[in-house]
Tab-separated table of C-alpha atoms in Angstrom:
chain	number	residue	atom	x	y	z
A	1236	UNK	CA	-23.922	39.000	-54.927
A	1237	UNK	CA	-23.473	35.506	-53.137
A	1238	UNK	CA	-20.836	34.496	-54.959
A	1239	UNK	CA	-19.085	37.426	-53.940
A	1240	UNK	CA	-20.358	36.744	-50.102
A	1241	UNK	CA	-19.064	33.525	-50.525
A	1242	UNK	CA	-15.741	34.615	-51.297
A	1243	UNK	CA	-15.027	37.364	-48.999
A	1244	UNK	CA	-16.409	34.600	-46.113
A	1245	UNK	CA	-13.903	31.707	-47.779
A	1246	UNK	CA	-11.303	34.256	-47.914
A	1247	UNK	CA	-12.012	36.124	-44.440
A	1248	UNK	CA	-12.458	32.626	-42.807
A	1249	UNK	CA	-9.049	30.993	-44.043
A	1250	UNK	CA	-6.946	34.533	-42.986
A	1251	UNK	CA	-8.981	33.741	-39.392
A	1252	UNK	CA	-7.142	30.455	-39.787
A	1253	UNK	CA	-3.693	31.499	-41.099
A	1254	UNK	CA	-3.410	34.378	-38.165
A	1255	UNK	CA	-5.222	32.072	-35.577
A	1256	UNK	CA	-2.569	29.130	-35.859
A	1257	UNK	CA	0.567	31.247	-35.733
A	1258	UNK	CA	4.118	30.348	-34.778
A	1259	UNK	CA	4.175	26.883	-31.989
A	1260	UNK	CA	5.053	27.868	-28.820
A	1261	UNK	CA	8.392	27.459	-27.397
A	1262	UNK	CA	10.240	27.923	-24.240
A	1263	UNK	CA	13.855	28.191	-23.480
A	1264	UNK	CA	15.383	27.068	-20.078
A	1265	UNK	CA	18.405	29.127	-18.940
A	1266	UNK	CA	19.175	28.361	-15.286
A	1267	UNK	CA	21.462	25.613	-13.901
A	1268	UNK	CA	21.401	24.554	-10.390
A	1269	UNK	CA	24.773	22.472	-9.316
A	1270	UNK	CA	24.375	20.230	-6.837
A	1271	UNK	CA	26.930	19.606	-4.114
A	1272	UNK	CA	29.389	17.601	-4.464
A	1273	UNK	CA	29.361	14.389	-3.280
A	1274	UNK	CA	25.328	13.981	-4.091
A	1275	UNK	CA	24.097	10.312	-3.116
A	1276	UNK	CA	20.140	9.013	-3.407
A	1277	UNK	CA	19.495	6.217	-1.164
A	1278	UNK	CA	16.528	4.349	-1.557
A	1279	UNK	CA	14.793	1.951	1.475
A	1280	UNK	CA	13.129	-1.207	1.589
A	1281	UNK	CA	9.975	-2.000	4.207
A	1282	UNK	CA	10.809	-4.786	6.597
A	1283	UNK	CA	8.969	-7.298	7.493
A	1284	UNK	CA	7.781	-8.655	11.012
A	1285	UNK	CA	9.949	-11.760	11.692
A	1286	UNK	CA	9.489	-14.580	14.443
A	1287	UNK	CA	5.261	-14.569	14.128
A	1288	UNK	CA	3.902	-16.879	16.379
A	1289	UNK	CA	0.806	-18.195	16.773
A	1290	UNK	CA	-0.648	-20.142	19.994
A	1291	UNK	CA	-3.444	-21.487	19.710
A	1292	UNK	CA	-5.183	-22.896	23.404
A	1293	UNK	CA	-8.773	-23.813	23.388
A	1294	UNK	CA	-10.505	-23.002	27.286
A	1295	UNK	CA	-13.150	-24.454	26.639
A	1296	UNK	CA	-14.925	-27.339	24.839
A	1297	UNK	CA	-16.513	-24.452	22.741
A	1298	UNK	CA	-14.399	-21.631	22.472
A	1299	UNK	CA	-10.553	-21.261	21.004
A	1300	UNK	CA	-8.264	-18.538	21.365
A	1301	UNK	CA	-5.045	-17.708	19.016
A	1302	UNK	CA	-2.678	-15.688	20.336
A	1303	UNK	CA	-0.186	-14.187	17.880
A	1304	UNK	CA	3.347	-12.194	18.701
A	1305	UNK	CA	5.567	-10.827	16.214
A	1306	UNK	CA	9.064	-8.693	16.503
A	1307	UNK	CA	8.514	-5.422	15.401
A	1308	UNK	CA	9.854	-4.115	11.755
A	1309	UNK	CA	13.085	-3.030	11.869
A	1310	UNK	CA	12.439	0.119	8.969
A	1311	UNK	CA	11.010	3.676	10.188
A	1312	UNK	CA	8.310	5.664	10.367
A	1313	UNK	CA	5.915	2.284	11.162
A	1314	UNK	CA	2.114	2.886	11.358
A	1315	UNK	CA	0.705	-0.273	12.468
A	1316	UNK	CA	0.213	-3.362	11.417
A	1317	UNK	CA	-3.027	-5.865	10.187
A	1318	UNK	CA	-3.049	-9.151	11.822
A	1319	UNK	CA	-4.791	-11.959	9.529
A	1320	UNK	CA	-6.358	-14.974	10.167
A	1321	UNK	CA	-7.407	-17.490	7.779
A	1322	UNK	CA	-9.387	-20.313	8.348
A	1323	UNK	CA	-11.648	-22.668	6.328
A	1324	UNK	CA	-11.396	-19.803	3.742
A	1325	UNK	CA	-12.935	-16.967	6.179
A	1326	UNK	CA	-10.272	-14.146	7.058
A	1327	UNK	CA	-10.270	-12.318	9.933
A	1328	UNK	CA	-8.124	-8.800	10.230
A	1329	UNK	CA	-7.008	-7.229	13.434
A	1330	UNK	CA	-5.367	-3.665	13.305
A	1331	UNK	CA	-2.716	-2.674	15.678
A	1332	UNK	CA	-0.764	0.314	16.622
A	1333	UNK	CA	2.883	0.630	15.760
A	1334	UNK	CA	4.034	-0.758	19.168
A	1335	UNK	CA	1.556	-3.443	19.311
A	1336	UNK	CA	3.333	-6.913	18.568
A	1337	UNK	CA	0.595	-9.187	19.673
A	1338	UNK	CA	-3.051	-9.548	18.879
A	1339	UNK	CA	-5.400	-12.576	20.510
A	1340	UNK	CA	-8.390	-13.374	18.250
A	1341	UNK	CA	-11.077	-15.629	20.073
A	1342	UNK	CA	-13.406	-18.059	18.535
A	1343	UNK	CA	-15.765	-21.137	18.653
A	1344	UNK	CA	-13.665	-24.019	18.553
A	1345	UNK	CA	-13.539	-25.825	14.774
A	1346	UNK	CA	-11.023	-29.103	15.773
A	1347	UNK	CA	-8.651	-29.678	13.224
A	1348	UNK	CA	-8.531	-26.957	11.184
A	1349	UNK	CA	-5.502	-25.560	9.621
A	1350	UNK	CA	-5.121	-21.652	10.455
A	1351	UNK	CA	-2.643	-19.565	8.200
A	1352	UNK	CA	-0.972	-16.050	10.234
A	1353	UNK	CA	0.015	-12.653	8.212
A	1354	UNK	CA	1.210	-9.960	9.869
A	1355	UNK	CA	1.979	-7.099	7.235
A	1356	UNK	CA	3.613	-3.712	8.048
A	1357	UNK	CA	2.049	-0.805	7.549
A	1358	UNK	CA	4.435	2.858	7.406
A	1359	UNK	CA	2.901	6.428	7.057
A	1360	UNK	CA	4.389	6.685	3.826
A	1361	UNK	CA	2.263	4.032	1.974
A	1362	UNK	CA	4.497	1.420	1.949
A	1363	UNK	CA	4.032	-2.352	3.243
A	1364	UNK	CA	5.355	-5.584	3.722
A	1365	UNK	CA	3.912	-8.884	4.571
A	1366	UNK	CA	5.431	-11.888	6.718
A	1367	UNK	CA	6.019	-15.035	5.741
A	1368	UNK	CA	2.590	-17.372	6.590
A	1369	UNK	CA	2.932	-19.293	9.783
A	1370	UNK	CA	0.319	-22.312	9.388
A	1371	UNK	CA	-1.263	-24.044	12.637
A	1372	UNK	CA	-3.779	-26.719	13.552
A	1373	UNK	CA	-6.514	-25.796	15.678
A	1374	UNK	CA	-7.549	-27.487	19.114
């Protein structure tokens, strides 16, 4: 009796198998859209501020201020831009809105130092762009 068991559950199990796997699916597209004639794509670049400044004036004997302008990006749909600062390896950000074109960062006064500007673009559809570095000595 188990052989026969053992049949009927080979046999049973590998028609399970043969009906389970069937025919592979397929699918069959049928409708064409035209589209109208002339049809161009454009693509867009970000631009990046041009003419960063930075001046640097210390008021103090302790204390030095950078003040840094930009012009504006020239591509659409700007959503700020991030102002940074480095200096003896320490960076320092500064977020603006997209009208802003100048940000002041104040400090203690470090004579000397070399201080490299970014300003980078930011748009609402994820893209960015940075400017070129503007280097500067500090006071």
């Amino acid at each position: 009796m188990t052989v026969i068991r053992r049949a009927v559950t080979v046999l049973g199990l590998a028609l399970a198998v043969v009906i389970g796997t069937g025919a592979p699916a397929s699918a069959t597209f049928s409708e064409m859209v035209k589209l109208p004639t002339p049809t161009t794509l454009t693509t867009t670049t970000v631009a990046a501020p041009t003419n960063v400044r930075v001046q640097i004036t210390c008021p103090t004997l302790y204390s030095m201020e950078a003040r840094v302008t930009w012009t504006a990006s020239s591509s659409a749909r700007v959503s700020g831009y991030v102002v940074n600062a480095t200096v003896a390896g320490q960076t320092l950000a500064a977020s603006t809105g997209p009208t802003q074109t100048t940000v002041t960062y104040s400090t203690g006064r470090s004579p000397g130092l070399q201080v490299s500007v970014t300003v980078n673009v930011l748009t609402d559809y994820g893209w960015s762009k940075v400017s070129a570095p503007v280097v500067v000595t500090t006071c």
